[in-house]
Coordinates of C-alpha atoms and ligand atoms in Angstrom, one line a residue:
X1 CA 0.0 0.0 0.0
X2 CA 2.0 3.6 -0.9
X3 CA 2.0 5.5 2.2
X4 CA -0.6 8.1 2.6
X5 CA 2.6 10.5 3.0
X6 CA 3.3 10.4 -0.9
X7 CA -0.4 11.1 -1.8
X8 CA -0.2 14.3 -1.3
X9 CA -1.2 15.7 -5.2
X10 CA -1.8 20.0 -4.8
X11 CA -0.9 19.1 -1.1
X12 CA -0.8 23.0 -0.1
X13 CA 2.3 23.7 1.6
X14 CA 3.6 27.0 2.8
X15 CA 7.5 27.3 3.0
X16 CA 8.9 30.1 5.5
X17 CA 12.4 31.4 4.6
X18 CA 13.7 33.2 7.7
X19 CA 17.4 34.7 8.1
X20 CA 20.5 32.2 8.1
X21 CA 22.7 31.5 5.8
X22 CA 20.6 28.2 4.8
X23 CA 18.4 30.3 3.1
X24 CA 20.5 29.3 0.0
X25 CA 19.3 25.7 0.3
X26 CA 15.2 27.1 0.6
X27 CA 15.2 27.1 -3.7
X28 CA 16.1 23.5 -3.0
X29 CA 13.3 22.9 -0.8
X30 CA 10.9 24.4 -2.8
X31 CA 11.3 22.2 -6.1
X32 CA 11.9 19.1 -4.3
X33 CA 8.6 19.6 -2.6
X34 CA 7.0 20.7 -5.9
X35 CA 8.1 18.3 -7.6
X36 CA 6.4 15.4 -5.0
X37 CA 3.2 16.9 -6.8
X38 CA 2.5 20.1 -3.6
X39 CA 1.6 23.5 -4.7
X40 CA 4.1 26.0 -2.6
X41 CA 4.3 29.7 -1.6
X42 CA 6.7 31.6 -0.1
X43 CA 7.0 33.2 2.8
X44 CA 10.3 35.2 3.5
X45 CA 11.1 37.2 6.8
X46 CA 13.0 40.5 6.1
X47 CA 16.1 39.0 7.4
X48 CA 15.7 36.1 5.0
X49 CA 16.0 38.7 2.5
X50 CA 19.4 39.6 3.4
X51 CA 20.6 36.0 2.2
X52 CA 18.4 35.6 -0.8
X53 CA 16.5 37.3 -2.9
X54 CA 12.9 36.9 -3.2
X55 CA 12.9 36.9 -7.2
X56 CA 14.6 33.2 -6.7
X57 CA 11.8 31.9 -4.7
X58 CA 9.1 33.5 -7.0
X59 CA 10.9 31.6 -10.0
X60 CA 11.0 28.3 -8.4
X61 CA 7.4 28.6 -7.0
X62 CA 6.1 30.3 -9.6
X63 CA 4.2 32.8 -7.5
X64 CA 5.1 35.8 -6.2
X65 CA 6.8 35.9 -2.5
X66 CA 5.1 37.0 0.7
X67 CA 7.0 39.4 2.4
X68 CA 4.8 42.0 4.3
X69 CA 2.1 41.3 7.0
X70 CA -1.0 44.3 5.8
X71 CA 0.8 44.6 2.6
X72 CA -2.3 46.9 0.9
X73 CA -1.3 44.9 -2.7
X74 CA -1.1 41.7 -1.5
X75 CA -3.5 41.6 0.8
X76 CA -6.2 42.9 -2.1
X77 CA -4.5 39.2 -4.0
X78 CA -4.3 36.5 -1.1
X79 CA -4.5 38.4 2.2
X80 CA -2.6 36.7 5.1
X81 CA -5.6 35.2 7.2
X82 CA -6.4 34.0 3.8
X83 CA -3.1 32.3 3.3
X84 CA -3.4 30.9 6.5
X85 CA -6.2 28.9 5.7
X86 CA -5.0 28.3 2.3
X87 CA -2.0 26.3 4.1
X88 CA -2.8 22.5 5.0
X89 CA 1.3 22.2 5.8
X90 CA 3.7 25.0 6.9
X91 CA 7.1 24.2 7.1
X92 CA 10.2 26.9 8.0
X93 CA 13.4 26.2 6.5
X94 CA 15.5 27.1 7.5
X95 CA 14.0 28.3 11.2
X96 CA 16.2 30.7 13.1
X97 CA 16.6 30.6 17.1
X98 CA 15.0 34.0 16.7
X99 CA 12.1 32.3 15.3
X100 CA 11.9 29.6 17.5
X101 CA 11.5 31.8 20.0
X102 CA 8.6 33.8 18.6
X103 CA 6.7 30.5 18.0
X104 CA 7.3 29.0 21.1
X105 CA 6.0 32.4 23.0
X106 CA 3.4 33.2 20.4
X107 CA 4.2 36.1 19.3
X108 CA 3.6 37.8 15.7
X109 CA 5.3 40.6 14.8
X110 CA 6.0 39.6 11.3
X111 CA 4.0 38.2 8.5
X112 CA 5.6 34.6 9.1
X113 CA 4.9 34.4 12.7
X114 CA 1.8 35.6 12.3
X115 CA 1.0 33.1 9.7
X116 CA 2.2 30.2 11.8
X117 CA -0.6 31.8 15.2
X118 CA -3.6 32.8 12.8
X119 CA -3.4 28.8 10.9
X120 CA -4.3 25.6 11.8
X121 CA -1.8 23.7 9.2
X122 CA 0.5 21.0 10.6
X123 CA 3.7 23.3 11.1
X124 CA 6.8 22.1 10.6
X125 CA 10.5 23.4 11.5
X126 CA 13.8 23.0 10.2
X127 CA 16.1 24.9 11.9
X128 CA 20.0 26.1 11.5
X129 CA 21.7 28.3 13.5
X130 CA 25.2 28.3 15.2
X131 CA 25.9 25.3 17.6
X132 CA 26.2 27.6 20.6
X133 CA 22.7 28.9 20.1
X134 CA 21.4 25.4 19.5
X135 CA 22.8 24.0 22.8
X136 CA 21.8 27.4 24.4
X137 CA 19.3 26.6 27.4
X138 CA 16.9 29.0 25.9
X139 CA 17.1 27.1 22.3
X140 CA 16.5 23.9 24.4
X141 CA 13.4 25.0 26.1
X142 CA 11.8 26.3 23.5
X143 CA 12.0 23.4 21.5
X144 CA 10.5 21.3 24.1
X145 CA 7.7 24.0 24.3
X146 CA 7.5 23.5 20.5
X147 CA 7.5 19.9 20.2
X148 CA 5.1 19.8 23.3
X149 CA 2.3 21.5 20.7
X150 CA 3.2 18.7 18.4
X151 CA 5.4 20.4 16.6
X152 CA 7.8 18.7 14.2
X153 CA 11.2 19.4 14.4
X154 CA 13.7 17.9 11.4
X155 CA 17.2 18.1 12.3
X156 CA 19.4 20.2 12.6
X157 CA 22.4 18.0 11.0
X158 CA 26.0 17.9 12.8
X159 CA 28.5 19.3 10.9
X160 CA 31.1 22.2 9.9
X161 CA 29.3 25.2 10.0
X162 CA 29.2 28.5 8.1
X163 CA 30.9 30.6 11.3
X164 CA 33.6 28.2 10.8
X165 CA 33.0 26.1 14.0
X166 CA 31.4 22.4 13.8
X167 CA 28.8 20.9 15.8
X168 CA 24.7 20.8 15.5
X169 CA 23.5 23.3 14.0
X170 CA 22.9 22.7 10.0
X171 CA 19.9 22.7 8.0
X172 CA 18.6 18.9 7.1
X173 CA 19.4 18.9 3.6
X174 CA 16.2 19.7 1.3
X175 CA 16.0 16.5 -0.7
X176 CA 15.5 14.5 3.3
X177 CA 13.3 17.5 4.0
X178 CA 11.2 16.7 1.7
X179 CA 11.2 12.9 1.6
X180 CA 10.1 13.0 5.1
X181 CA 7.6 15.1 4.4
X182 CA 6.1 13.5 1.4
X183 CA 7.8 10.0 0.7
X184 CA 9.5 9.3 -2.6
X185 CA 7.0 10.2 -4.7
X186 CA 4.2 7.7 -6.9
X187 CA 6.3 4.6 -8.3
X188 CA 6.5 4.5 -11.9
X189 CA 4.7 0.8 -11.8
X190 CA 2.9 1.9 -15.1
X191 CA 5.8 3.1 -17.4
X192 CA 6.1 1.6 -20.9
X193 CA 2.4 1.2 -20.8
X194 CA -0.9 3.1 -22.0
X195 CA -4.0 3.6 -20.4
X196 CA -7.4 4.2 -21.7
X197 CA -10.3 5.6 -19.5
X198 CA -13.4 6.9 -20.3
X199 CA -15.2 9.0 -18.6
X200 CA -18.1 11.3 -17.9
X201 CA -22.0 11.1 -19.0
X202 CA -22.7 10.2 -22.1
X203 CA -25.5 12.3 -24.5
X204 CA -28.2 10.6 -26.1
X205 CA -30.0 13.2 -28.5
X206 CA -34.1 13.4 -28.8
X207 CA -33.8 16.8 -31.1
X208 CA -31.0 19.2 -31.8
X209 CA -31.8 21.1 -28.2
X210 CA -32.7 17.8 -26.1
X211 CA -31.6 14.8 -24.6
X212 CA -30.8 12.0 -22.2
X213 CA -27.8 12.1 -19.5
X214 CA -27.0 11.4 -16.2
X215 CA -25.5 13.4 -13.4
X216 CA -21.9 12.3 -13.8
X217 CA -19.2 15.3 -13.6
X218 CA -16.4 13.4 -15.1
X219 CA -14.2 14.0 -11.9
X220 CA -13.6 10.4 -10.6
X221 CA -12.9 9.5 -14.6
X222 CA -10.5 12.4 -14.8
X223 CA -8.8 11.9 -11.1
X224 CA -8.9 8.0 -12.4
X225 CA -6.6 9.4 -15.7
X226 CA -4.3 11.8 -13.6
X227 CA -3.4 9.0 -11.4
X228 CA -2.5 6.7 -14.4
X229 CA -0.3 9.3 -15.7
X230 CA 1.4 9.8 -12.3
X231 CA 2.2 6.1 -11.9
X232 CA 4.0 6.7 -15.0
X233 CA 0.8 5.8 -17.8
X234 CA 0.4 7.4 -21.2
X235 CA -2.7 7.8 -20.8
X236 CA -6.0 8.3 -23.4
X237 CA -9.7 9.8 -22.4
X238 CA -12.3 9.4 -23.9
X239 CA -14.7 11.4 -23.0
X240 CA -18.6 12.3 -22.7
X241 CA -19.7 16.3 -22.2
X242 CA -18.2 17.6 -18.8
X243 CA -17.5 21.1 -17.5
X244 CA -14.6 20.2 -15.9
X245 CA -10.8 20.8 -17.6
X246 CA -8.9 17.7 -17.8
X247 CA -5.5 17.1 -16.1
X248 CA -2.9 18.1 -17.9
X249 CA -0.2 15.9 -19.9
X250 CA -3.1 13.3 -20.9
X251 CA -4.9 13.2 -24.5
X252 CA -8.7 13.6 -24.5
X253 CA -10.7 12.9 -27.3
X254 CA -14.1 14.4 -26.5
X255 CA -17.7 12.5 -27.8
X256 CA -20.9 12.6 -27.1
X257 CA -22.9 9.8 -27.6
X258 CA -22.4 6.1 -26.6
X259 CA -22.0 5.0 -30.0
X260 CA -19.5 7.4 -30.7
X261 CA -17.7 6.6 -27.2
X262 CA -17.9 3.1 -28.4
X263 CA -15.8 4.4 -31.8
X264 CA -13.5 6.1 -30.3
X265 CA -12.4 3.5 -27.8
X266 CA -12.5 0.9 -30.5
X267 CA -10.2 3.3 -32.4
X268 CA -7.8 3.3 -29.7
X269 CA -7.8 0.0 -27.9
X270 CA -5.0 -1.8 -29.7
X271 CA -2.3 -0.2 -28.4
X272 CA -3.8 -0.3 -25.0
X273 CA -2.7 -2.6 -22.1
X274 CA -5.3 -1.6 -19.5
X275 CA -8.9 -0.2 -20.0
X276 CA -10.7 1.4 -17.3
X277 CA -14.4 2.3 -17.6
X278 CA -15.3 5.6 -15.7
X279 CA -17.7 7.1 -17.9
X280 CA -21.7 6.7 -16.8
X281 CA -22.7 5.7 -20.0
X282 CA -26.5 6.1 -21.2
X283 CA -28.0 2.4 -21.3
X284 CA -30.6 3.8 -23.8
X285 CA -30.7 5.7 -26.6
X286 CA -34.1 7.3 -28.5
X287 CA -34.3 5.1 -31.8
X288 CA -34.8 8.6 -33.5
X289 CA -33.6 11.5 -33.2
X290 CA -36.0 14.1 -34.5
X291 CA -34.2 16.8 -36.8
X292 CA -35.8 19.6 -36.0
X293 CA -37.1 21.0 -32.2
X294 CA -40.2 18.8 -31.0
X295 CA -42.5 21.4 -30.6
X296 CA -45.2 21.0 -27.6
X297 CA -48.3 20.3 -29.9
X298 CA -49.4 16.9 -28.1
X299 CA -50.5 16.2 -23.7
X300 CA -48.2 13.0 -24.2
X301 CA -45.5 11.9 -25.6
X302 CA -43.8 8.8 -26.5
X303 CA -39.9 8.3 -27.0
X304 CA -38.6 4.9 -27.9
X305 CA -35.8 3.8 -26.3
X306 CA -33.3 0.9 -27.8
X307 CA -30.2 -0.1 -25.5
X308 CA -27.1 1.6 -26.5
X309 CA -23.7 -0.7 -26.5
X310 CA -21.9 -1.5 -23.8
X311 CA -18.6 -0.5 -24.1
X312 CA -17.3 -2.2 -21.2
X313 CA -18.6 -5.8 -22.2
X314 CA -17.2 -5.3 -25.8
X315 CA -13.7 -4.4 -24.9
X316 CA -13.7 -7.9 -22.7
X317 CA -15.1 -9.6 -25.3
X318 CA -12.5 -8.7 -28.3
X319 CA -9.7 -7.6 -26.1
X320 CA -9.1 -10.7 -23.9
X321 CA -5.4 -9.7 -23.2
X322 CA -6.0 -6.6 -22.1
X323 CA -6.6 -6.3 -18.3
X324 CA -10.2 -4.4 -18.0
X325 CA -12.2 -2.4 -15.4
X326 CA -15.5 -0.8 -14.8
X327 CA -17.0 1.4 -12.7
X328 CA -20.6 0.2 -11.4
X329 CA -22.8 2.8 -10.3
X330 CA -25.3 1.4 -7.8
X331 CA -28.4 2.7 -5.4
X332 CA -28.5 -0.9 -4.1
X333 CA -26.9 -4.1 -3.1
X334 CA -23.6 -2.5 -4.0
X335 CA -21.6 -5.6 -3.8
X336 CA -23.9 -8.1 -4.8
X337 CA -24.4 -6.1 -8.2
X338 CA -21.2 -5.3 -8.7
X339 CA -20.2 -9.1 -8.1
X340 CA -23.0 -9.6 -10.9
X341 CA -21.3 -7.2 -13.3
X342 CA -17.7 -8.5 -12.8
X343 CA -19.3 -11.7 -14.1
X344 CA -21.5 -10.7 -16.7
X345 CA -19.0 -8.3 -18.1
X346 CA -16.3 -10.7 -17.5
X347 CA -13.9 -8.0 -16.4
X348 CA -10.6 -8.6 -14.2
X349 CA -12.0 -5.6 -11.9
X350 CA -15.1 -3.8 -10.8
X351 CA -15.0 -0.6 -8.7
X352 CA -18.0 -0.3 -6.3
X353 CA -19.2 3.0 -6.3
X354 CA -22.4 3.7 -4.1
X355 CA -24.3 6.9 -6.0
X356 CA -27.5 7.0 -3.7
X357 CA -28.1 9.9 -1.5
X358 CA -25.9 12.8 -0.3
X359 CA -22.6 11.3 -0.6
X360 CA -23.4 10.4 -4.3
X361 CA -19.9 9.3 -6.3
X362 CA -22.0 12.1 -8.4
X363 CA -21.0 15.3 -8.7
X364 CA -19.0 15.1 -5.1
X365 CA -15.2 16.0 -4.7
X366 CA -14.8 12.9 -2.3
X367 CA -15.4 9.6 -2.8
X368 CA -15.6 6.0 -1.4
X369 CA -15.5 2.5 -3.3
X370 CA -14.8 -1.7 -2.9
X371 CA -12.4 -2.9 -5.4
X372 CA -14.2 -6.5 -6.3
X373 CA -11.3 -8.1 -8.2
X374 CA -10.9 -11.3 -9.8
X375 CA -7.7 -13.9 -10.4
X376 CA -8.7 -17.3 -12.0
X377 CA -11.9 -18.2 -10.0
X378 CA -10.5 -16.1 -7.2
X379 CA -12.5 -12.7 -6.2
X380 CA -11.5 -10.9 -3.2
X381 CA -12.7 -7.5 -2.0
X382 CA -11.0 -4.2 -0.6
X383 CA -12.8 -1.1 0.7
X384 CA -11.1 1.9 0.5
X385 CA -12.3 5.0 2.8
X386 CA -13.8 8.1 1.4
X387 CA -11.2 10.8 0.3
X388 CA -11.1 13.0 -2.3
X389 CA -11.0 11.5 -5.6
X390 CA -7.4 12.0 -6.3
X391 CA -6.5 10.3 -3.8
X392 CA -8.6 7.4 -4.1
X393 CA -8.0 6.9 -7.3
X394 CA -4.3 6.5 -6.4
X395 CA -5.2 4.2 -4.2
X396 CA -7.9 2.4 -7.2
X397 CA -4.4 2.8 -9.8
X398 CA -2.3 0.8 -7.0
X399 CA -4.3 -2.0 -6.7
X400 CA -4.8 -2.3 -10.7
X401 CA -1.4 -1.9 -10.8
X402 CA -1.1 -5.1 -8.5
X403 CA -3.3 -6.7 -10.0
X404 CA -2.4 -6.2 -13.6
X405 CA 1.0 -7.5 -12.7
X406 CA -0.1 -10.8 -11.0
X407 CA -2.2 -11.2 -13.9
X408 CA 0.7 -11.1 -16.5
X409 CA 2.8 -13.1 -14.4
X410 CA 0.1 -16.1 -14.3
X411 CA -0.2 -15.4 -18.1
X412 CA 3.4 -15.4 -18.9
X413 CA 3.7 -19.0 -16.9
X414 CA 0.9 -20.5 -18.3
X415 CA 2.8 -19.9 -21.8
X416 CA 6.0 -21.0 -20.8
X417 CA 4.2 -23.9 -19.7
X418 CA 2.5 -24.6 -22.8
X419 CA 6.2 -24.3 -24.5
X420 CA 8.0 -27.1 -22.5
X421 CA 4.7 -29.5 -21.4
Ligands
CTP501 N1 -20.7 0.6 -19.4 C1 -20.4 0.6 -20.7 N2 -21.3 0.8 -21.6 C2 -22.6 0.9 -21.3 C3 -23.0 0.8 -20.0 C4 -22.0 0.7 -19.0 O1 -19.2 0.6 -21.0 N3 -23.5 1.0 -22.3 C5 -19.7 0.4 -18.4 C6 -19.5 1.7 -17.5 O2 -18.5 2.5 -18.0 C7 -19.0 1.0 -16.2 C8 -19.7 -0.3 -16.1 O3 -20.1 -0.6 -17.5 O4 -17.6 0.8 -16.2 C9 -20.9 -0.4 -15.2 O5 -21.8 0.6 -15.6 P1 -23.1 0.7 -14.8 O6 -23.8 1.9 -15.3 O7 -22.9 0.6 -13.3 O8 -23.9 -0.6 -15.2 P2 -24.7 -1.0 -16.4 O9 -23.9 -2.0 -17.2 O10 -25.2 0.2 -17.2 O11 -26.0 -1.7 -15.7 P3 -27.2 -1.1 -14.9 O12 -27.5 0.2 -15.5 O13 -28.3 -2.1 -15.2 O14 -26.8 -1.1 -13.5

């Protein structure tokens, strides 16, 4: 199971830059952190800003530095209690004794200090100073008062020091920073291989102005892509008419029917090694589409309805190799008609999604699911809690991934087998 520490996509983390020499190693921070998947700002005290300047840290973040606690500009942008809340992690690097000591006594004098009183974010402190004023008894008590709050203290490293005397006192270097912070990032379990998910409603037409749908957003099809792609996928969308923008780095082709979802995965599917089914696709289709607006001229009407294909049943069917999975989308019995629809789709996978109620897999941002996965005659089951839907569907990728790779091994013995009998 990857650690919930390295699932931490757009994890919002708030780096403050206060005045030692280590400031030079803060650009370091920054990308390695960003580059684990978190979004970063800047904070920099004024001192900070005697060792660095804040154009660097705007470059490697990509957003401007906060500097000034009622800054009139940037307070009209993000204002400081704003950016507070904004922050789910804060983490000072490095963190000055004079720092230390203003967290520890709760003071706020500056924008950083205030930041770490007026937020709830898990705070965390890296600090660097001299060795003397690391051993000093003052240093010493602060930190306990800090680590008493449940602070987290990383480091300081032992070493020769800037002042030219050696001892504790240096800044953890960025990279272990980081790792302990977020882990070592997604494994690449899906490199070399490509991906295709569908996703979204689907559109059924009546006239040019109406038709049928369903309330999916596309969210959990597009989170289901984005992790792909982050577990090293190239991964293909297809998908039905959302409002949503896709993730980055991943080709959509956009449809709006069934039948033309049904075209443009069969389009695709050869060079695919896993298919995953997302989209809420539209079981039934009018038989005729009228070409003109239905005007209002009758008390009843009458649409025919003829099933449309299913996508998911056909891709088994001609693509036995290919490791497959659906999404079933259920107000009742959840397992027991999932169970049905690994069967009767005859798919390696089936992702339970519940979408009765208030905490609908609909339209929310969070989501919760059973895997029902099969091997041979074997099907096992694994719940995973509700979380947002990135973050599930890391956790959906993962267990695909495992799976997937189980299943090639059995299939590569069984031909080796077949060679030497
Ligand atoms: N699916 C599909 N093509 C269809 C209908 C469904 O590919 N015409 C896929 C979905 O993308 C999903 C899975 O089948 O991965 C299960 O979809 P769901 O709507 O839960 O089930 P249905 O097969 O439509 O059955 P029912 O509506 O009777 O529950």
């Amino acid at each position: 199971m990857i650690d919930c520490k390295t699932i931490h996509k757009n994890k919002r983390i708030l780096v403050g830059v206060t005045g030692g020499i280590a400031a030079y190693k803060s650009p370091d921070l920054v990308r390695r952190l960003m580059e684990r998947g978190a979004d970063v700002r800047v904070v920099m005290t004024d001192a900070a800003k005697e060792f660095i300047a804040p154009l660097t840290l705007q470059a490697v973040s990509g957003h401007p530095v906060f500097q000034h606690a009622l800054d009139a500009e940037a307070e009209s942008g993000m204002g400081h209690i704003e950016l507070a809340r904004w922050a789910e992690m804060i983490v000072v690097a490095p963190a000055t004794a004079n720092f230390m000591a203003k967290a520890a006594h709760g003071e706020a004098d500056d924008l950083l200090s205030t930041l770490v009183l007026a937020s709830e974010a898990d705070l965390v402190i890296a600090p660097a100073m001299n060795q003397q004023m690391w051993q000093h008894q003052a240093t010493r008590e602060n930190i306990e008062v800090l680590q008493g709050r449940g602070i987290t203290i990383i480091g300081p490293g032992e070493g020769d020091q800037a002042c030219g005397e050696t001892g504790l006192g240096r800044m953890t270097e960025p990279e272990d920073i980081a790792q302990q912070l977020l882990g070592d990032g997604i494994p690449q379990l899906l490199a070399g291989k490509t991906v295709l998910v569908t996703a979204g409603p689907t559109w059924e037409a009546i006239d040019p102005v109406r038709g049928i749908t369903n309330r999916s957003s596309g969210k959990m099809g597009f989170a289901v892509a984005d992790a792909a792609k982050d577990f090293g996928a190239t991964v293909v969308i297809v998908c039905g008419p959302v409002s949503i923008c896709a993730p980055v780095g991943i080709e959509k082709i956009d449809v709006q029917s069934a039948k033309q979802m049904q075209e443009a995965v069969m389009g695709q599917i050869d060079d695919c090694d896993i298919f995953i089914g997302v989209a809420a696709v539209a079981d039934y289709r009018p038989v005729k589409v009228a070409d003109q607006k239905i005007k209002k001229d009758n008390d009843e009407m009458v649409i025919t309805l003829v099933k449309t294909p299913d996508i998911l049943s056909a891709v088994a069917k001609s693509e036995p190799k290919l490791f497959t999975v659906g999404f079933a989308a259920e107000t009742e019995n959840l397992i027991e008609n999932s169970r049905k629809k690994l069967k009767a789709k005859n798919v390696d996978m089936i992702v339970a999604n519940d979408v009765s109620g208030q905490e609908s897999a609909f339209g929310n941002d969070s989501n919760a699911v059973t895997i029902i996965h099969k091997q041979g005659e074997v099907i096992g089951e694994i719940i995973l809690e509700r979380t947002d839907k990135y973050r599930l569907a890391i956790q959906i990728i993962e267990h695909i991934c495992k799976q997937y790779l189980k299943n090639q091994k059995s299939k590569n013995e069984g031909k080796d087998q077949s060679k030497n009998p």
